[in-house]
Backbone as CSV, one residue per row, in Angstrom:
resi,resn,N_x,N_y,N_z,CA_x,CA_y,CA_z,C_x,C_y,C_z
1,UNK,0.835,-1.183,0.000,0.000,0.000,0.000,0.873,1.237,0.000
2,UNK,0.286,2.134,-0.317,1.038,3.881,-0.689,0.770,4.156,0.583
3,UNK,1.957,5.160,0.895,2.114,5.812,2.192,2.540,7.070,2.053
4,UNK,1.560,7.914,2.744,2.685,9.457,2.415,3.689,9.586,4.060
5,UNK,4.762,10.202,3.892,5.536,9.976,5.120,5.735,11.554,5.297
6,UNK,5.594,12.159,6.547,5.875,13.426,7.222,7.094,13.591,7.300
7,UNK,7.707,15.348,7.538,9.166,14.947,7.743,9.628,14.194,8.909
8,UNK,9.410,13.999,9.768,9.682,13.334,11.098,9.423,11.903,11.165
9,UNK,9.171,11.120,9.294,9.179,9.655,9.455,8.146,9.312,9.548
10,UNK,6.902,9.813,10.447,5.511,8.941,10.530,4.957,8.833,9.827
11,UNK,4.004,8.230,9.369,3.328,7.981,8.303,1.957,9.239,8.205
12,UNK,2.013,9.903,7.429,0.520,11.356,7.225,-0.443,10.608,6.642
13,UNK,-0.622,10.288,5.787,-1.621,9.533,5.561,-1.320,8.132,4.588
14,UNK,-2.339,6.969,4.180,-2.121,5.777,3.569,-3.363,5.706,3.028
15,UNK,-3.034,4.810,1.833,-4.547,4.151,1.005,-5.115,3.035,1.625
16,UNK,-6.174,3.053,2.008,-6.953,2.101,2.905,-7.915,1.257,1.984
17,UNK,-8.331,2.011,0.880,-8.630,0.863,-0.161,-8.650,1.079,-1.780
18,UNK,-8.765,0.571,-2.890,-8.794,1.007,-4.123,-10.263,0.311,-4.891
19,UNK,-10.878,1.220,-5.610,-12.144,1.188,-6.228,-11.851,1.108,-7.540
20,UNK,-11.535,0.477,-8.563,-10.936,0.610,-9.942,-10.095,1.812,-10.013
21,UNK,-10.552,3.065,-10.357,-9.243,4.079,-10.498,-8.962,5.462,-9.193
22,UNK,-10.276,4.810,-8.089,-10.742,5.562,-7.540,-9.793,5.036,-5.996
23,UNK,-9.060,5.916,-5.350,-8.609,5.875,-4.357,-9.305,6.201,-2.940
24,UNK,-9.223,5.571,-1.930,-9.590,6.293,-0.380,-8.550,6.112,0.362
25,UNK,-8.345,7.184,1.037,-7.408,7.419,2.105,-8.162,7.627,3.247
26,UNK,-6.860,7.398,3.983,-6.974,6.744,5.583,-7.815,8.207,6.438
27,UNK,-7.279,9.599,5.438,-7.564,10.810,5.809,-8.963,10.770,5.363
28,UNK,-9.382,10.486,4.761,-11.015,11.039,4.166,-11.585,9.797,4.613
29,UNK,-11.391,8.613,5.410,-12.494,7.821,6.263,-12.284,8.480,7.519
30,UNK,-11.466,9.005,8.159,-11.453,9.874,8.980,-12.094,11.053,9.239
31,UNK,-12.232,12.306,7.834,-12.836,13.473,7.730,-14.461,12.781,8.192
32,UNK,-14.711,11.563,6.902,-16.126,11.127,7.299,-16.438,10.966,8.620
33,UNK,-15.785,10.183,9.172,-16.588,9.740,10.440,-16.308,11.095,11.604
34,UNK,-15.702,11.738,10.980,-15.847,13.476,12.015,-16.892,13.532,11.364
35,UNK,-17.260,14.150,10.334,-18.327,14.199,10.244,-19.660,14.097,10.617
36,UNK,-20.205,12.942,10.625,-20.714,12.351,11.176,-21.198,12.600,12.285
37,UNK,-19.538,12.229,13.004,-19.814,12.403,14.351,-20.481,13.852,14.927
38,UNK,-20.155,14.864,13.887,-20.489,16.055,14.679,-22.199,15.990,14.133
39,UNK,-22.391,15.529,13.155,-23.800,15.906,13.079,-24.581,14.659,13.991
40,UNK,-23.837,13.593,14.134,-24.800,13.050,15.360,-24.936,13.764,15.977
41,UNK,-23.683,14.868,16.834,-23.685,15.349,18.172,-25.246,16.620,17.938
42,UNK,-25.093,17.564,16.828,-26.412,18.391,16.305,-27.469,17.808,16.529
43,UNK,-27.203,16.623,16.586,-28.181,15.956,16.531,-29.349,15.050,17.928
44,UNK,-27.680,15.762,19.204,-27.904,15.321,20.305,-28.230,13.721,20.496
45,UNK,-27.777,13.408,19.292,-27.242,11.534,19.893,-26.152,11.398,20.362
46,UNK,-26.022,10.360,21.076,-24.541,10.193,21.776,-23.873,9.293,21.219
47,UNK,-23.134,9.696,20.227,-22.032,8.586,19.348,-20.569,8.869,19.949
48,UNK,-19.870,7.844,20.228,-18.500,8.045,20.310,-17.586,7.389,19.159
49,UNK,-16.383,7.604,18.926,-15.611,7.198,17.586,-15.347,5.088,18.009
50,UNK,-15.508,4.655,17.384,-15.125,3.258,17.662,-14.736,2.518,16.262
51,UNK,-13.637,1.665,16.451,-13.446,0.820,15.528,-14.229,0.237,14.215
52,UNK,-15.308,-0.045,14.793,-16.935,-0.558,14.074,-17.195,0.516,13.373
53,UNK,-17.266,1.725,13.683,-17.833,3.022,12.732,-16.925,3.395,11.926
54,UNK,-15.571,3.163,12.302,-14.650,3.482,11.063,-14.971,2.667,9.923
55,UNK,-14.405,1.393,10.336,-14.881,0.331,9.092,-16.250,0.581,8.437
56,UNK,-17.362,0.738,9.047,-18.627,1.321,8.710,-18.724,2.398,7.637
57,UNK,-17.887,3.170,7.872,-17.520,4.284,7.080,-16.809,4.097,5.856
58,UNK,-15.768,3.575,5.845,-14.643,2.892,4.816,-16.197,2.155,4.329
59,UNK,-16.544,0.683,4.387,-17.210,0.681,3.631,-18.235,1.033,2.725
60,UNK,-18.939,2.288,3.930,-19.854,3.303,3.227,-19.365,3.700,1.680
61,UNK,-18.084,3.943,1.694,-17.260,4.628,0.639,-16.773,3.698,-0.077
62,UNK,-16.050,2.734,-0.063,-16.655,1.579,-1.507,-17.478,1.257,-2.143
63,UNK,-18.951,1.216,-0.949,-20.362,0.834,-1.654,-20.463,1.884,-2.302
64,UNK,-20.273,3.441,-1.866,-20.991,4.458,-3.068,-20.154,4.619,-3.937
65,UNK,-18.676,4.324,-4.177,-17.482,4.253,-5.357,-18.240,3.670,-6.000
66,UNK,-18.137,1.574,-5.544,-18.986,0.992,-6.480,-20.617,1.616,-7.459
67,UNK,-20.915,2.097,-6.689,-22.160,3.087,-7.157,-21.869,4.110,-7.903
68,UNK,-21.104,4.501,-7.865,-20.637,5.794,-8.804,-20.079,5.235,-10.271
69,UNK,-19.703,4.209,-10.335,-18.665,3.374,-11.375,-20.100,3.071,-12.158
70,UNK,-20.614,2.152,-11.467,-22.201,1.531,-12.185,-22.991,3.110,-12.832
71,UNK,-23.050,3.936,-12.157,-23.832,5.614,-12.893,-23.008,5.898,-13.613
72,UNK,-21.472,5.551,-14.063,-21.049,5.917,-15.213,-21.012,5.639,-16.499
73,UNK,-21.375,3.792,-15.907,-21.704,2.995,-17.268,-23.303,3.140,-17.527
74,UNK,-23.666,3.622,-16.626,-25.560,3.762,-16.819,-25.522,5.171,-17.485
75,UNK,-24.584,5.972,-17.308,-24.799,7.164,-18.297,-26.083,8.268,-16.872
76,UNK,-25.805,7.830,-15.484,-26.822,8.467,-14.565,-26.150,9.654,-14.401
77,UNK,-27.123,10.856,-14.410,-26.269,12.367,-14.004,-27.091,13.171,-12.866
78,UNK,-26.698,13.625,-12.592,-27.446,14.637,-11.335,-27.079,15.889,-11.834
79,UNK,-28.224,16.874,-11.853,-27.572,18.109,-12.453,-27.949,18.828,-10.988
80,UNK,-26.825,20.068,-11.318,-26.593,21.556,-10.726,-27.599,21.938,-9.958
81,UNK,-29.011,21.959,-10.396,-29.754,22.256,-9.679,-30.676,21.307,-8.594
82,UNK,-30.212,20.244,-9.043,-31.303,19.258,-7.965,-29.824,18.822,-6.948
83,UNK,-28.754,19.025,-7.262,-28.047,19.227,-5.959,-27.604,20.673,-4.673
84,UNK,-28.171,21.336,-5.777,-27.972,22.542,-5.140,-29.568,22.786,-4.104
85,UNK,-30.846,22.507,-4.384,-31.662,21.764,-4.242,-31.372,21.373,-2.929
86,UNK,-31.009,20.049,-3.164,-31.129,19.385,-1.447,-29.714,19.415,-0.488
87,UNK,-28.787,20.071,-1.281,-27.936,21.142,-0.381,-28.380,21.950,0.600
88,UNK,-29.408,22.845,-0.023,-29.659,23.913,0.626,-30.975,23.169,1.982
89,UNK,-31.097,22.128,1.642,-32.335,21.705,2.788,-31.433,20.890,3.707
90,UNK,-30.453,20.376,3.262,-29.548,19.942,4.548,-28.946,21.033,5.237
91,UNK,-28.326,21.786,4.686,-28.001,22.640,5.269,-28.998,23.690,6.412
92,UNK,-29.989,23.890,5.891,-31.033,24.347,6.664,-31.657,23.371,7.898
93,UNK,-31.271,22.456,7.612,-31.295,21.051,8.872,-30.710,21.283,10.030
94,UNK,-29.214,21.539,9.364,-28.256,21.258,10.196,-28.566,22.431,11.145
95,UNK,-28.734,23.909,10.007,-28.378,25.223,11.076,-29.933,24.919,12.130
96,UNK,-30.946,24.265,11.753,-32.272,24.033,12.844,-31.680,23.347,14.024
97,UNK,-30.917,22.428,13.529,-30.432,21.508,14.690,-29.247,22.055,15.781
98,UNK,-28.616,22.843,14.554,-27.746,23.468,15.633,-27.454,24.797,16.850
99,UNK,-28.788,25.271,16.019,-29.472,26.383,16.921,-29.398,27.753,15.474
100,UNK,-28.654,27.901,15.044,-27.939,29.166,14.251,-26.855,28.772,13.333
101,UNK,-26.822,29.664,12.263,-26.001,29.114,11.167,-24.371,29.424,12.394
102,UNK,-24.443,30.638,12.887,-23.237,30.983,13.585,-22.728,29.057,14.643
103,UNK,-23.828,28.743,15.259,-23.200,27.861,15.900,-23.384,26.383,14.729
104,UNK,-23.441,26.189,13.709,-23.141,25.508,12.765,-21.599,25.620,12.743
105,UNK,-21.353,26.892,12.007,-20.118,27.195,11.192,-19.437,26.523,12.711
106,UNK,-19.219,27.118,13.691,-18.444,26.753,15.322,-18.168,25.142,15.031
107,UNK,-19.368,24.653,15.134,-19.372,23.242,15.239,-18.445,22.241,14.239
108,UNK,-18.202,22.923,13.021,-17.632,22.296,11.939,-16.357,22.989,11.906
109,UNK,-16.303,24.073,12.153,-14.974,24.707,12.389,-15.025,25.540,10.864
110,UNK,-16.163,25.856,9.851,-15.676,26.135,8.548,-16.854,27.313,8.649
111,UNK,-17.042,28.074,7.543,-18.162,29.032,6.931,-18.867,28.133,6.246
112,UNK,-20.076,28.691,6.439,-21.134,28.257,5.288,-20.451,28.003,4.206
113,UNK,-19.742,28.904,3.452,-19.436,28.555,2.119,-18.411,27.625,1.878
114,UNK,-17.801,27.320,2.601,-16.731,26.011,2.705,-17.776,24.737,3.075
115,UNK,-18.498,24.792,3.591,-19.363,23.499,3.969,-20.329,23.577,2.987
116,UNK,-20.946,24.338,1.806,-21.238,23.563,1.076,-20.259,24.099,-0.057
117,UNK,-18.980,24.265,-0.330,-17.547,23.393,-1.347,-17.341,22.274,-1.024
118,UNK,-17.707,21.663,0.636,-17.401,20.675,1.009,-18.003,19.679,0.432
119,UNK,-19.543,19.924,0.976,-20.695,18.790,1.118,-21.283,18.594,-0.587
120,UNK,-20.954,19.928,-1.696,-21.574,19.813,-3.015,-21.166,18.614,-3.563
121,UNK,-19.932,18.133,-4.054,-19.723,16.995,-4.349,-19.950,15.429,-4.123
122,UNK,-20.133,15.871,-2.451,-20.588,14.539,-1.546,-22.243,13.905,-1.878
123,UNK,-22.705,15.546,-1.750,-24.352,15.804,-2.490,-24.269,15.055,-3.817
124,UNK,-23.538,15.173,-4.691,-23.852,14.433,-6.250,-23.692,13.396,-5.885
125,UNK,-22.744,12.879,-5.265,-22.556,11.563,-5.461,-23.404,10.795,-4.619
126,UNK,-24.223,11.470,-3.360,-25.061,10.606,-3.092,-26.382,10.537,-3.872
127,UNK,-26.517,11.755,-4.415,-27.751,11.019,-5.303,-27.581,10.347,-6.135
128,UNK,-26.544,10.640,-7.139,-25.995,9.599,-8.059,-26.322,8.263,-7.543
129,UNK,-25.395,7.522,-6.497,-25.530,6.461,-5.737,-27.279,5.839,-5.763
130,UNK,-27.859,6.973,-5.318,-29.286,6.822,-5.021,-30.380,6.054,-5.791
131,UNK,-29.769,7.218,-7.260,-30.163,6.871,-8.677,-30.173,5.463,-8.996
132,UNK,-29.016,5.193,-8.781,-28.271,4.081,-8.923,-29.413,2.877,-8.581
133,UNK,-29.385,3.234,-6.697,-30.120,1.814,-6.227,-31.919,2.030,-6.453
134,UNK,-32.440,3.157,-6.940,-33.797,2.886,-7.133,-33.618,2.374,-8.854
135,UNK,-32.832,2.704,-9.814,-32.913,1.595,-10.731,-32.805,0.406,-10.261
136,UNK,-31.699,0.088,-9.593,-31.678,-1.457,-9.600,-32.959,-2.279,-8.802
137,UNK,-33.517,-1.191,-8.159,-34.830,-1.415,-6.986,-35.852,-2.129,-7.787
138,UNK,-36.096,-1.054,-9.231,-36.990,-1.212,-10.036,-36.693,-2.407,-10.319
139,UNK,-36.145,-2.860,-10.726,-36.060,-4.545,-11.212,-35.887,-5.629,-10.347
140,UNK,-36.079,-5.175,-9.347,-36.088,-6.731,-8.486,-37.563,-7.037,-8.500
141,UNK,-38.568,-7.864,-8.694,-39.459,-8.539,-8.879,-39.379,-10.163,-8.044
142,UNK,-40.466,-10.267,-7.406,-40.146,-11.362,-6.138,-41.359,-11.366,-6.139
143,UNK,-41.878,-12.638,-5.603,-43.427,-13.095,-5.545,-43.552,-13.792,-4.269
144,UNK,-44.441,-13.822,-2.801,-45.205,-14.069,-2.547,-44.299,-15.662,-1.978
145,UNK,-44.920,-16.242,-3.053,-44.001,-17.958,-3.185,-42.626,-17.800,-3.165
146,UNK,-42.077,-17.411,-3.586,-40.453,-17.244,-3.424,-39.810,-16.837,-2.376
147,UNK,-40.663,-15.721,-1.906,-40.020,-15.268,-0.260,-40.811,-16.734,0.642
148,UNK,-41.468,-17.194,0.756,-42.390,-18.502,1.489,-40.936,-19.605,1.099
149,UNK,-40.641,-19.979,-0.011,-39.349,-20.386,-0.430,-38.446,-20.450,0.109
150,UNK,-37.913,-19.566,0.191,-36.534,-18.844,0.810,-36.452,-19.718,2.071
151,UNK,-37.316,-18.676,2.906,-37.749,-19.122,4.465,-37.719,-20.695,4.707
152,UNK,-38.279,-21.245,4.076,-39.019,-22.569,4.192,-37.349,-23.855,4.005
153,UNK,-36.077,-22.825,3.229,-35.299,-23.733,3.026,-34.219,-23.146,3.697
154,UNK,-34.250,-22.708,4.978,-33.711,-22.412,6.218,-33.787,-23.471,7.330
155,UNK,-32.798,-23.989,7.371,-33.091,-25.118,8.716,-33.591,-24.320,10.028
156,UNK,-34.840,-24.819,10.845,-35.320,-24.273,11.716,-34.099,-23.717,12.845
157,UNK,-33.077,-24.814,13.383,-32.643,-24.336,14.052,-31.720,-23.167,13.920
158,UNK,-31.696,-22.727,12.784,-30.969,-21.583,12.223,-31.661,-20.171,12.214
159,UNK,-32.798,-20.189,12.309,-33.827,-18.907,12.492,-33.505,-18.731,13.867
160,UNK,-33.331,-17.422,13.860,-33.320,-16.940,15.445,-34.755,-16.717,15.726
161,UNK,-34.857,-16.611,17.306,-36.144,-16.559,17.998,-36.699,-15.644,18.328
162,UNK,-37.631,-13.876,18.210,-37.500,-13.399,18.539,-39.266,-13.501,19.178
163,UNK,-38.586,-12.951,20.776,-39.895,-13.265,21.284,-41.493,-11.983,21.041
164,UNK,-42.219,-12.909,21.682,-43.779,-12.060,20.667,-43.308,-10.306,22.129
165,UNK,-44.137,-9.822,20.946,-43.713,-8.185,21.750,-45.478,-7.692,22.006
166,UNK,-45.537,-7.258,22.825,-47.082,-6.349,23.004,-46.662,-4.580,23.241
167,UNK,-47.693,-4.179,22.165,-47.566,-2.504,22.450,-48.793,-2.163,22.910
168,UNK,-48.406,-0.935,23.751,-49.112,-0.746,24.812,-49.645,0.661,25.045
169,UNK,-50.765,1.470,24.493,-50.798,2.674,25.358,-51.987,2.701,26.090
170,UNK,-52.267,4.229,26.899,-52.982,4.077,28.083,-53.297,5.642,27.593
171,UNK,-54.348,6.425,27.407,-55.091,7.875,27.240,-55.953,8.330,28.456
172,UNK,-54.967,8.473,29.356,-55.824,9.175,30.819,-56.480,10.241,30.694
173,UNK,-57.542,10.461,31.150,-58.191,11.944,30.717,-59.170,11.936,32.374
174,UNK,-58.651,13.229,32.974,-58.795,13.531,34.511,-60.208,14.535,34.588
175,UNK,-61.314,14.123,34.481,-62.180,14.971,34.096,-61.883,16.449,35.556
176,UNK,-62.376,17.613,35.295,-62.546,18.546,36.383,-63.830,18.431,36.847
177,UNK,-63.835,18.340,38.181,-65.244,18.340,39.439,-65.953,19.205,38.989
178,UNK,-67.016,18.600,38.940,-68.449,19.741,39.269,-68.519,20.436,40.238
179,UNK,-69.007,21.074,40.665,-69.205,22.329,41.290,-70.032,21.684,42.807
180,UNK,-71.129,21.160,42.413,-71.266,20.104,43.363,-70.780,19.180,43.746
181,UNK,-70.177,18.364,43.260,-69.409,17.117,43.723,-68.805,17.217,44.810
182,UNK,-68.533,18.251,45.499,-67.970,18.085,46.992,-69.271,17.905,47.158
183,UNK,-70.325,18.922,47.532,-71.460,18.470,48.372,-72.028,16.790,48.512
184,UNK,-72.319,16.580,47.350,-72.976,15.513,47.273,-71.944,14.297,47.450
185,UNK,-70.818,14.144,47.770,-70.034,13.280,47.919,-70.178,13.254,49.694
């Protein structure tokens, strides 16, 4: 594997995987899962960085390479305006979630206009990707009998068990006393 080396010998960054002509580095599964991580945090979920989410990530980014390769031979395009489009509604997400565009920009460390130089490209390619899997969506065709199939040629003891669940609500409604109801009580 390629390594870039700092002056001081350590390694700055490495290729972590190759997509036909398409490279990922060790640095941009990293940027991602910052990412991420900060818009979980906007998001007031509690994610911490772990092993599992890196890899999670790295593969995120093969599956949509692979996806991007397939929209090139499909001839799939996303134009200018339908990314600019749902740019501008993520972005308007984020600044809801984060209180203010000011504590956005804080949170990411960039300006608006660097976060979407950032996110525009990321934007094509996920719809691209998108494109991608509602074509291939369209053609899966499955019947009824075939999923009954499937199932049926699963050795029982191989199905996991999951036990029966009951949902439950309860609509209390506290009426207010009559006016009499002390008396007559």
């Amino acid at each position: 594997t390629y390594s870039a080396y700092a002056q001081n010998g350590e390694t700055a960054d490495r290729i972590v995987a190759i997509v036909n002509d398409r490279i990922i580095l060790k640095s941009d599964v990293d940027n991602e899962v910052r990412d991420y991580l900060r818009q979980a945090e906007l998001s007031d979920q509690r994610m911490q960085f772990s092993e599992e989410l890196w890899y999670s990530a790295l593969q995120s980014m093969v599956d949509n390479y692979v996806m991007l390769e397939q929209a090139e031979i499909d001839s799939i395009t996303v134009s200018d305006d339908q990314v600019n489009l749902q740019m501008d509604d993520r972005i308007q997400n984020l600044i809801r979630q984060a209180g203010s565009e000011r504590a956005l920009e804080e949170a990411f460390g960039k300006s608006l206009i660097e976060l979407r130089a950032d996110f525009r490209e990321q934007f094509r390619e996920q719809m691209v990707a998108q494109q991608v899997r509602q074509r291939k969506m369209m053609d899966v065709d499955i019947t009824r009998p075939e999923v009954q199939e499937f199932f049926s040629s699963i050795p029982q003891d191989s199905i996991p068990t999951i036990p029966e669940q009951v949902g439950l609500s309860q609509i209390v409604v506290i009426p207010t006393p009559l006016e009499d109801a002390k008396s007559q009580a």
